[in-house]
Short mmCIF file of C-alpha atoms (C1' of nucleotides) in Angstrom, two decimals:
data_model
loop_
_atom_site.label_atom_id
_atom_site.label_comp_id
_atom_site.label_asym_id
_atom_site.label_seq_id
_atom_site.Cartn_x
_atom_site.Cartn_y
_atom_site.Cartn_z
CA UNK A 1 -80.54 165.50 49.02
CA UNK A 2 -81.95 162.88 47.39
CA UNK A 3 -83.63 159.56 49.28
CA UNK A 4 -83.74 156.53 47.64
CA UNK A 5 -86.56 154.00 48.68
CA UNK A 6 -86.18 150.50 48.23
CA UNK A 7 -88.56 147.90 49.24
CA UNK A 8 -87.66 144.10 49.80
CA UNK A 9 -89.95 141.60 48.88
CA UNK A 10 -90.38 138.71 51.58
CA UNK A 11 -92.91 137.48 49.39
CA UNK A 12 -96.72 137.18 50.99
CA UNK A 13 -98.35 137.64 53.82
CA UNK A 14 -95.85 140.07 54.87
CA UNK A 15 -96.87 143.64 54.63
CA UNK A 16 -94.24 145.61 53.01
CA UNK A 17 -95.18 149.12 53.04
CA UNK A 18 -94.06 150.27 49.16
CA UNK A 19 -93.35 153.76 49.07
CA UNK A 20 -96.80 155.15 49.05
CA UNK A 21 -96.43 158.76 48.03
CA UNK A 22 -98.51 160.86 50.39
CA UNK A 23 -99.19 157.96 52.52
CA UNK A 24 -96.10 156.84 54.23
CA UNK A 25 -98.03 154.62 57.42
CA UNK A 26 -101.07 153.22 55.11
CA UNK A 27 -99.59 149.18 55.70
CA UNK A 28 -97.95 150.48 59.35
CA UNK A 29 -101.48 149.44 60.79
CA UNK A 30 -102.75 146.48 59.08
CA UNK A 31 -99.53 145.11 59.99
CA UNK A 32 -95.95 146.04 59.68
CA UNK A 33 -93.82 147.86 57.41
CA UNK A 34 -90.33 147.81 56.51
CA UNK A 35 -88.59 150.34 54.20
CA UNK A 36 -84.99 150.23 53.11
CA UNK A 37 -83.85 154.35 52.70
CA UNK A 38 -81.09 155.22 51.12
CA UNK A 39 -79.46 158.29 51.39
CA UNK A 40 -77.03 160.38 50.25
CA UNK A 41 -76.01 162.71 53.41
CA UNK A 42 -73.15 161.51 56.13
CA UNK A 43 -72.74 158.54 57.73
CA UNK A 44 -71.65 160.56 60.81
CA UNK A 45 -75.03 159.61 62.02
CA UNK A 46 -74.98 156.35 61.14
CA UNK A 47 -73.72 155.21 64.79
CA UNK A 48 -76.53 157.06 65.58
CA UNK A 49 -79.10 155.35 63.95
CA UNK A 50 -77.71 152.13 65.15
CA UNK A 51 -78.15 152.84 68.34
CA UNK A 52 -81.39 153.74 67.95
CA UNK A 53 -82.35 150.44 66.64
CA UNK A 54 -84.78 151.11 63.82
CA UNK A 55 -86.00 154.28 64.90
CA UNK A 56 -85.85 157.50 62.58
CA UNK A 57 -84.03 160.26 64.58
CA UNK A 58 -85.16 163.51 62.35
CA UNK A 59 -82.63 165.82 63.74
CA UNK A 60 -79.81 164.04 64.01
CA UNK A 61 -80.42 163.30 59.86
CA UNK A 62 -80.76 166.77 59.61
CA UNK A 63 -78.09 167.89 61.40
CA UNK A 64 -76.07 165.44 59.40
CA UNK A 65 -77.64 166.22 56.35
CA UNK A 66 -77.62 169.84 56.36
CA UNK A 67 -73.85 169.83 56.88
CA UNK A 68 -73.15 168.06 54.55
CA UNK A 69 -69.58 166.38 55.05
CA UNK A 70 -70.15 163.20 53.97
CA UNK A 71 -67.77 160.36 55.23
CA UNK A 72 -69.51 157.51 53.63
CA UNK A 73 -71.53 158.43 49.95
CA UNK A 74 -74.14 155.86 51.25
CA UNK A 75 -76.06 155.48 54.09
CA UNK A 76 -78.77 153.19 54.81
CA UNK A 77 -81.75 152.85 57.33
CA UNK A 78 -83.93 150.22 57.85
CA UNK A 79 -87.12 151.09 59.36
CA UNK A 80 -89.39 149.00 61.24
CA UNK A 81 -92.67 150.11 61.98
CA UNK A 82 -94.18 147.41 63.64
CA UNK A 83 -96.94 149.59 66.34
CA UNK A 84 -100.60 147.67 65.71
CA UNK A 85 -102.05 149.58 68.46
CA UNK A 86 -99.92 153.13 69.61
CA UNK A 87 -101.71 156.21 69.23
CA UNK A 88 -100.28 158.77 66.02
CA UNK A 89 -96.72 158.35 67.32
CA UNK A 90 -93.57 159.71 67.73
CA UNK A 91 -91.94 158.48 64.66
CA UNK A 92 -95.26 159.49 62.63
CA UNK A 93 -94.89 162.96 63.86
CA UNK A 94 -91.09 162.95 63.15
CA UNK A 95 -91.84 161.74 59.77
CA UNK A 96 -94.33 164.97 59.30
CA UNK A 97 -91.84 167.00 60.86
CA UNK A 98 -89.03 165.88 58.27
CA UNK A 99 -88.20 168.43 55.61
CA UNK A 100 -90.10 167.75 52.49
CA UNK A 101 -87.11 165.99 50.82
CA UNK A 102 -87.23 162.89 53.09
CA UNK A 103 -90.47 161.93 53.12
CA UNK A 104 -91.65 158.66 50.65
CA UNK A 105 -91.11 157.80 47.34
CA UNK A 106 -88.22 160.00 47.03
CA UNK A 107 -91.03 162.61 46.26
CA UNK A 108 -88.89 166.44 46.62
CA UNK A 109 -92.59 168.09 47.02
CA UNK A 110 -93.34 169.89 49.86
CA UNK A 111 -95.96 168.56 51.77
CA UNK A 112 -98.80 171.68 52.75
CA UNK A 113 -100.23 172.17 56.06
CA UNK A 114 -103.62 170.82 54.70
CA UNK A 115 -101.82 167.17 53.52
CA UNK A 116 -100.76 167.33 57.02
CA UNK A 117 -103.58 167.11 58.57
CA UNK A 118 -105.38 164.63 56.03
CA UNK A 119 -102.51 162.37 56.85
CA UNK A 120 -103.41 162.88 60.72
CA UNK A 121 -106.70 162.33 59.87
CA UNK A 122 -105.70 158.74 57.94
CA UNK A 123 -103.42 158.01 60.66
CA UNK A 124 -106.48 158.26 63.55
CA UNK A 125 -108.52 156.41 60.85
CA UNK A 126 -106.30 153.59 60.63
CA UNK A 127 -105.48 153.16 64.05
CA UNK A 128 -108.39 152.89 65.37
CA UNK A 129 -108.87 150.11 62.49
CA UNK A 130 -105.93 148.57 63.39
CA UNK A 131 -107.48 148.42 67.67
CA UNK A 132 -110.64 146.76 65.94
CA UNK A 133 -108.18 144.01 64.34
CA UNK A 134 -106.14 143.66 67.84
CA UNK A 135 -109.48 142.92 69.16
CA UNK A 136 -110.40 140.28 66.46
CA UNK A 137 -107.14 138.80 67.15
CA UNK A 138 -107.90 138.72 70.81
CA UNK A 139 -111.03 137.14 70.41
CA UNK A 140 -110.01 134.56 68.09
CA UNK A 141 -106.72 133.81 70.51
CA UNK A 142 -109.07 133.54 73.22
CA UNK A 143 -111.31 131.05 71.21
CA UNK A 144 -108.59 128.85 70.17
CA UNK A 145 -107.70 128.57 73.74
CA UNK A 146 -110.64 127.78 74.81
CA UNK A 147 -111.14 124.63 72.62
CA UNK A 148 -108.16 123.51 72.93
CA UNK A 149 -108.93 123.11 76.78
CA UNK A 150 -106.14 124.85 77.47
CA UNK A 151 -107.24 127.05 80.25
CA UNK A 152 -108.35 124.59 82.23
CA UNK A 153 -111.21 126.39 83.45
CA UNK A 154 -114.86 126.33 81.88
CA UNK A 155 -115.50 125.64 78.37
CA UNK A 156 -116.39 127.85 75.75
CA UNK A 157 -119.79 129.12 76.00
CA UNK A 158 -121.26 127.11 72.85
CA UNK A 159 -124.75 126.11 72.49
CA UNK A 160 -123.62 122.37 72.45
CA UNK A 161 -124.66 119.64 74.12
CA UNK A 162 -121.55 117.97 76.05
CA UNK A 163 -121.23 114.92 73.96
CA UNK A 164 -121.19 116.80 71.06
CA UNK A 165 -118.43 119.59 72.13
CA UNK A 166 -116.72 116.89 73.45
CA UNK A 167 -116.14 115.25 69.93
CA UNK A 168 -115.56 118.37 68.87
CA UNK A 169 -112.88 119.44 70.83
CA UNK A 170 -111.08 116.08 70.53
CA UNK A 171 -110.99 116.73 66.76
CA UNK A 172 -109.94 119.91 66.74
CA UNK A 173 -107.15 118.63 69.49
CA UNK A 174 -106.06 116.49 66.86
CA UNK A 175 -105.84 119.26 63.92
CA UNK A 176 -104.38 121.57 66.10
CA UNK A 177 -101.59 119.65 68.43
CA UNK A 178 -100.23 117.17 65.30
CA UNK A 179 -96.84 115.80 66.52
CA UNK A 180 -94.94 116.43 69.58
CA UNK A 181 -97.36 118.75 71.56
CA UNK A 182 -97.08 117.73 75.35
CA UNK A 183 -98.60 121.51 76.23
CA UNK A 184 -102.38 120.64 75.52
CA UNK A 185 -102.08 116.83 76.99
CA UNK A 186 -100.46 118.05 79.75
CA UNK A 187 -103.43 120.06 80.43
CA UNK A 188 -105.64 117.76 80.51
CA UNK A 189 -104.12 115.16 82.50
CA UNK A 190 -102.11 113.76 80.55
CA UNK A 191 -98.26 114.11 80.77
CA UNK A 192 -95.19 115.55 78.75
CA UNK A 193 -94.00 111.92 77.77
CA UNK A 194 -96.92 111.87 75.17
CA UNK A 195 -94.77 114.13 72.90
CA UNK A 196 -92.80 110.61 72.51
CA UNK A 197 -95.60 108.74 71.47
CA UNK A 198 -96.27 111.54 68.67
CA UNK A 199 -93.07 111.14 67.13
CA UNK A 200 -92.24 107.31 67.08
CA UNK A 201 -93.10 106.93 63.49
CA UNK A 202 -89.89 108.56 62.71
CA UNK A 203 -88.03 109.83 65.56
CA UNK A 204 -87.94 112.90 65.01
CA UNK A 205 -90.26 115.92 66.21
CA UNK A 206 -92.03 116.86 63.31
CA UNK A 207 -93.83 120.40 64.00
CA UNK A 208 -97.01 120.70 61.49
CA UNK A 209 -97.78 124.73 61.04
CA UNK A 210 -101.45 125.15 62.15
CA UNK A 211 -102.34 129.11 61.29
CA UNK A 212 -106.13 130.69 60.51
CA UNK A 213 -106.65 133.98 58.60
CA UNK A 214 -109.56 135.84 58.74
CA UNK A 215 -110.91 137.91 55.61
CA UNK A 216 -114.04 140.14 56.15
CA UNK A 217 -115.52 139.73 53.05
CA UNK A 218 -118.78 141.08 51.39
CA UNK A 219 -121.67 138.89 53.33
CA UNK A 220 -123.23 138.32 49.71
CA UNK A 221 -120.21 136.83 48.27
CA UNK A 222 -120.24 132.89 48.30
CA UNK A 223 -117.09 132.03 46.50
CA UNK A 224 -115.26 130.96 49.39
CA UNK A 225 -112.13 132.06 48.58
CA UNK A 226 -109.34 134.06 49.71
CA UNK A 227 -106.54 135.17 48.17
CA UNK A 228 -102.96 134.96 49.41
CA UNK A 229 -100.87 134.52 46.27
CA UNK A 230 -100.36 130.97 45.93
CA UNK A 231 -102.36 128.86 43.71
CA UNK A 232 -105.13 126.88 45.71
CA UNK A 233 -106.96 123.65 43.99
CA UNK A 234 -111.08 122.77 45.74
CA UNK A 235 -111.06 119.04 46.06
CA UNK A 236 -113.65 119.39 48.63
CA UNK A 237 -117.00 121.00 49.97
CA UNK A 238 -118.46 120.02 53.03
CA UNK A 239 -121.50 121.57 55.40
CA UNK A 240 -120.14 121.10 58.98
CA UNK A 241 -122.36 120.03 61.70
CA UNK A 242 -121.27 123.44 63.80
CA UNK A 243 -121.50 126.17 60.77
CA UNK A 244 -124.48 126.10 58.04
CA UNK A 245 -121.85 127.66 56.16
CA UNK A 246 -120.31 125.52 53.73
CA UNK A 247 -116.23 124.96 54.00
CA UNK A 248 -114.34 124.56 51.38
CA UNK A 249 -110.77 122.24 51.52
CA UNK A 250 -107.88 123.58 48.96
CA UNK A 251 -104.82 121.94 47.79
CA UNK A 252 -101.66 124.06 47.33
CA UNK A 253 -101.73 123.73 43.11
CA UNK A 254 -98.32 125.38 42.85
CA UNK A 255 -95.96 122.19 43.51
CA UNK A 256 -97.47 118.28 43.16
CA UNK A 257 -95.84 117.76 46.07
CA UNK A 258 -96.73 120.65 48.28
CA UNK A 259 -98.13 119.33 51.20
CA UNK A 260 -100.20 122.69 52.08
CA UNK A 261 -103.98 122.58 52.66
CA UNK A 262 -106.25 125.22 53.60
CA UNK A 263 -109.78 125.21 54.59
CA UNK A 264 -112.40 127.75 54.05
CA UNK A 265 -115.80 128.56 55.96
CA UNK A 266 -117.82 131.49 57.28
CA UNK A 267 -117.46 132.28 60.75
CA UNK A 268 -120.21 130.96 62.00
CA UNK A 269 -121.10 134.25 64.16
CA UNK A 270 -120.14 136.35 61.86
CA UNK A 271 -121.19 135.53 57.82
CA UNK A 272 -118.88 138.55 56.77
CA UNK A 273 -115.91 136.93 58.07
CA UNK A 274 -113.82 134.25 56.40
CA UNK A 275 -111.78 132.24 58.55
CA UNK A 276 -108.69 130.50 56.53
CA UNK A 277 -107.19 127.71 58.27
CA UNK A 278 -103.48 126.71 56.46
CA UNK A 279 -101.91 123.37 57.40
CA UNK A 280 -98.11 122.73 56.65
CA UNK A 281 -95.66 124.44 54.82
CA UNK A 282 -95.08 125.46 51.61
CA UNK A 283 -91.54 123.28 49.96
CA UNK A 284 -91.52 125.65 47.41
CA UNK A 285 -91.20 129.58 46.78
CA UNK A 286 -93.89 131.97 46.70
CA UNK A 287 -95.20 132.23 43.04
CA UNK A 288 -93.76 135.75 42.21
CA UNK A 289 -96.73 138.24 42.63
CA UNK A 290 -97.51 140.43 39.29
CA UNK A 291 -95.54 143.52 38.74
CA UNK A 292 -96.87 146.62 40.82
CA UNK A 293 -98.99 144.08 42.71
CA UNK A 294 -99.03 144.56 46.45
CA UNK A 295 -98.70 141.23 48.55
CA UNK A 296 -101.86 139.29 49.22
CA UNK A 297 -101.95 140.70 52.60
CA UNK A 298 -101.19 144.44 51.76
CA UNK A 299 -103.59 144.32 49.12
CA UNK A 300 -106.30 143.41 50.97
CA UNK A 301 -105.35 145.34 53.66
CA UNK A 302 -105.69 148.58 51.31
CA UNK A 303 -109.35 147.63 50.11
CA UNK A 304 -110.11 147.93 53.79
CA UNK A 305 -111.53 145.77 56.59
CA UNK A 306 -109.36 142.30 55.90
CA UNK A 307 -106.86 140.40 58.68
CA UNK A 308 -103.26 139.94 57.62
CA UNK A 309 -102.81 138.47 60.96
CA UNK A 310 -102.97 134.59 61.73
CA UNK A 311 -103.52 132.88 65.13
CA UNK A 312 -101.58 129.79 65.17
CA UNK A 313 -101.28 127.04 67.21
CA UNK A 314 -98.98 124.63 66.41
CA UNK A 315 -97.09 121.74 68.83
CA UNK A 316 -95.44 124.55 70.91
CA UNK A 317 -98.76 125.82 71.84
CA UNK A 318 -101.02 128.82 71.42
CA UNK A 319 -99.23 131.41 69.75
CA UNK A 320 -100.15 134.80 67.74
CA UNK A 321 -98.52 135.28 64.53
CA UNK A 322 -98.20 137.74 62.04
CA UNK A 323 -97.02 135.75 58.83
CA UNK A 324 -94.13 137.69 57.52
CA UNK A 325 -92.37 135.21 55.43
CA UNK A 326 -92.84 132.58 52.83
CA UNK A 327 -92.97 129.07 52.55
CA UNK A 328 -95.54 129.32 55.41
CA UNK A 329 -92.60 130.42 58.19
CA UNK A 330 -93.91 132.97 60.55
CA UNK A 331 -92.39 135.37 63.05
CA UNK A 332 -93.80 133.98 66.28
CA UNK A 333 -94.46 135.29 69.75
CA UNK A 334 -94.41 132.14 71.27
CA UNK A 335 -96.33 132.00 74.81
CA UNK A 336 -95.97 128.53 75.09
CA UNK A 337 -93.22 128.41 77.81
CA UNK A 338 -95.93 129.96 80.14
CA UNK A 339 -98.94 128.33 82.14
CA UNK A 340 -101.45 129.18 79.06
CA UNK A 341 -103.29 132.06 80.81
CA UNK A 342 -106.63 131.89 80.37
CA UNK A 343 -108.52 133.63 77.00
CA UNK A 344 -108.68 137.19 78.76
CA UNK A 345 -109.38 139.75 76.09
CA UNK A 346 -107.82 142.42 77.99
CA UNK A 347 -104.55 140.37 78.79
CA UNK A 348 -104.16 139.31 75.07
CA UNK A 349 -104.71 142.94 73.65
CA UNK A 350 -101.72 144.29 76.42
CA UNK A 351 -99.40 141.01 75.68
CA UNK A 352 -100.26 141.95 71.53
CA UNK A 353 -99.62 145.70 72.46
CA UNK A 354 -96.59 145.08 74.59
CA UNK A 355 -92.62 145.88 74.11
CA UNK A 356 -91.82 142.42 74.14
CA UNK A 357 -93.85 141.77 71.35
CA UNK A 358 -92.99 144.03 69.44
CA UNK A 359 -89.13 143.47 70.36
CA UNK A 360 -89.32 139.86 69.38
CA UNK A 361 -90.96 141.21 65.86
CA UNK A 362 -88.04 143.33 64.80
CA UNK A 363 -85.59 141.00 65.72
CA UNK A 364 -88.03 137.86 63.66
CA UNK A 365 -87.74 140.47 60.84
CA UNK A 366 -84.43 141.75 61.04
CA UNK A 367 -83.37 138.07 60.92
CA UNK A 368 -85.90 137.46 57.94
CA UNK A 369 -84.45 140.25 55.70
CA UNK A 370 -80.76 139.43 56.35
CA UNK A 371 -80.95 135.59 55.68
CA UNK A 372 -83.09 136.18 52.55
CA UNK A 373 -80.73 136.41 49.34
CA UNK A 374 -82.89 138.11 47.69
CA UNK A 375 -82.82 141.11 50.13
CA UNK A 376 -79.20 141.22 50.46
CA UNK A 377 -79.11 141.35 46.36
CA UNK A 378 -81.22 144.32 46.03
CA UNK A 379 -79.65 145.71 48.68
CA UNK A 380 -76.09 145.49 46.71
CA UNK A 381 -77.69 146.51 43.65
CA UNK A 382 -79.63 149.37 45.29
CA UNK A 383 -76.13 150.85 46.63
CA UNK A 384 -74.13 149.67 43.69
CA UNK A 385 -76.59 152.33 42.02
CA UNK A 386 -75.40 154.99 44.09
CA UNK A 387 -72.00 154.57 44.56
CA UNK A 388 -71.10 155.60 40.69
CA UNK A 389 -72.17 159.39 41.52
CA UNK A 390 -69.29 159.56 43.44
"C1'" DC B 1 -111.06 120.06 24.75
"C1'" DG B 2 -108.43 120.44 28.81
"C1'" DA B 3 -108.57 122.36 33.30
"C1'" DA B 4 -111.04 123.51 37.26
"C1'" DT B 5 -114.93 122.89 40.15
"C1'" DT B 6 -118.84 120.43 42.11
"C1'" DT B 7 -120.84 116.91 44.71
"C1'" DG B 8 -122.15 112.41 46.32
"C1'" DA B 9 -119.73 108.39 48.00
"C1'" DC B 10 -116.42 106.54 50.76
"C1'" DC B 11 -113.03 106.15 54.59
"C1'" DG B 12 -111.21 106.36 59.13
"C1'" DG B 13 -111.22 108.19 63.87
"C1'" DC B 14 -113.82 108.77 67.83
"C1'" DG B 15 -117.46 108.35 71.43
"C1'" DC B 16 -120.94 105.58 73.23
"C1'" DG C 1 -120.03 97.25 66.84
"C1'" DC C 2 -122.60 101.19 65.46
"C1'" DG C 3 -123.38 105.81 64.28
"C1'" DC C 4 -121.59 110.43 63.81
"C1'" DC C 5 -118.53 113.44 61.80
"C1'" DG C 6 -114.68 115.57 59.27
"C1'" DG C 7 -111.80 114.78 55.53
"C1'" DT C 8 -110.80 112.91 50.94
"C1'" DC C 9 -111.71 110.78 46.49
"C1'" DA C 10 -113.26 110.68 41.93
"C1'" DA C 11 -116.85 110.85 38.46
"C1'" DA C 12 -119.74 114.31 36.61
"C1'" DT C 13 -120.25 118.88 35.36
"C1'" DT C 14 -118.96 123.50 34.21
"C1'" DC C 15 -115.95 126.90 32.39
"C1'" DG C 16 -112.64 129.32 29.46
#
DNA sequence: CGAATTTGACCGGCGC
DNA sequence: GCGCCGGTCAAATTCG
């Protein structure tokens, strides 16, 4: 049998896993993966694999595949992997399990005992990289929280004095809550008819995307800047009162009229971190990365040790968000209908780690892939390539 | 030489 | 009203 791969490009920061020979999970744990298989065998299964929603059940392809009566030429699964923080898995050891044939890149080789286990060995490698980033997210979740006053309970524990936090946090307030957000003013005493007052100038409720990326970066390295595919132009440098570092401000220099801006400084605790905040959207496509080049995220994911995950916060609230589409969108796991809890690492690693989360992922994606054209046309050219051979 | 970056000046919001 | 601060502008400088 032969197993065609075919990976759709959302564009950046999504993490497409390409068809890695050797090294099917490498993007499954800096963020999520999504391969399009085609194959050859029945389609008798193919109820099957619709009921099992995304997940890759090895014997029933087998069983299909092995005999062979095929009622439909084509069959295709889409596989989500989309588990930041399970142990080696299920699916992974199905995938090891599968006869040599199905694994990636459509590569017929047989896999030895002793790739086996170096894949095991990257797979415990990686996870436990990918808990280290769930706890980065935490933290930063937390922090946001925290600043934004949202917990209502004590502030953050910064060496400020109160006058000076205060300013602080009614600047950040502002970054962070443009437009209709009633969530933070109502706690703080204010009320949900604020949200009115935020969108008199045009009567409508205009939502302004508030995300921050963090890149570890070598501590040495002053440039300040971090890639995500799009063309960024400096109009600004400025040494903030709360980080010696300096941060930089960036224009989006793909479209005049892009009304994207991004800001750039050290973390403060940490001078190997770079914290990317993005304001607005993108009104434009994602300049088309160079052939064979992985998306910003991915990329920088495989060097090792970067964050292709974003904390927003946006009018709705706090949310965590792991940008999987262009033009700024973002598949959201919005908390915001909630009482904010309060920035409990613990609580934010489970609600991270939990099926809801990861339910409300695949069906964000899912609904990404289907409404992009671009998807749907390589996925009629991908099975308009099959379909002659029979 | 044009484009990109740097950097000091300026502006506006906010707290006091 | 004043000062602080973050954000932006634009002339000067650097780079390819």
């Amino acid at each position: 049998m032969q197993i065609k791969y075919h990976t759709v490009s959302l564009s950046p920061p999504i993490c497409i896993a390409p068809p890695i020979p050797h090294e099917p999970f490498k993007c499954l744990y800096n963020c999520t993966w999504l391969c399009l298989f085609l194959f050859d065998y029945s389609s008798s299964r193919a109820q099957q694999q619709r009921d099992a929603s995304c997940s890759w059940s090895s014997s029933s392809m087998d069983a299909a595949w092995r005999g062979g009566v095929g009622c439909s030429p084509v069959c295709l699964d889409l596989c989500v992997g989309l588990s930041p923080v399970r142990e080696p898995s299920a699916a992974r050891h199905e995938l090891l399990d599968r006869p040599a044939g199905c694994r990636g890149g459509g590569d017929s080789k047989a896999i030895t005992n002793d790739e086996a286990k170096i894949l095991e060995a990257k797979v415990t490698q990686m996870s436990e990289e990918n808990r280290r980033l769930t706890e980065v997210i935490a933290r930063l979740y937390g922090g946001q929280i925290a600043r934004l006053g949202l917990d209502g309970s004590a502030s953050p524990p910064r060496p400020v004095s109160p006058p000076l936090a205060g300013r602080k946090r009614s600047r950040e307030s502002m970054e962070t809550a443009n437009s209709c957000d009633a969530n933070s003013n109502r706690h703080q005493g204010g009320d949900a008819d604020h949200a009115e007052s935020f969108a008199a100038d045009d009567g409508t409720c205009r939502r302004i995307k508030v995300s921050r990326v963090c890149r570890r970066i070598d501590p040495s390295d002053t440039s300040l800047v971090v890639k995500d595919g799009y063309q960024w132009r400096k109009y600004g440098q400025k040494v903030t009162r709360d980080n010696p570092s300096p941060r930089a401000y960036f224009r989006c220099a793909f479209a005049p009229s892009c009304p994207v801006k991004k800001k750039v400084q050290r973390s403060a605790e940490d001078s190997s971190l770079l914290v990317a905040t993005y304001e607005g959207e993108h009104n434009h496509p994602h300049p088309s990365p160079r052939a064979g080049e992985l998306p910003a995220a991915a990329a920088a994911a495989g060097a090792g040790g970067s964050l292709p995950c974003s904390i927003s916060i946006n009018s709705s609230g706090p949310t965590i968000t792991l940008d999987l589409t262009k033009n700024g969108g973002a598949v959201q796991v919005v908390e915001a209908a909630h009482p904010p809890p309060p920035p409990d690492l613990k609580e934010v690693c489970r609600e991270v780690a939990s099926p809801e989360f990861r339910t409300a992922l695949v069906e964000q994606m899912a609904s990404a892939l289907t409404s992009d054209p671009k998807f749907t046309g390589a996925l009629a050219a991908a099975i308009l390539q099959k379909l002659p051979e029979f």
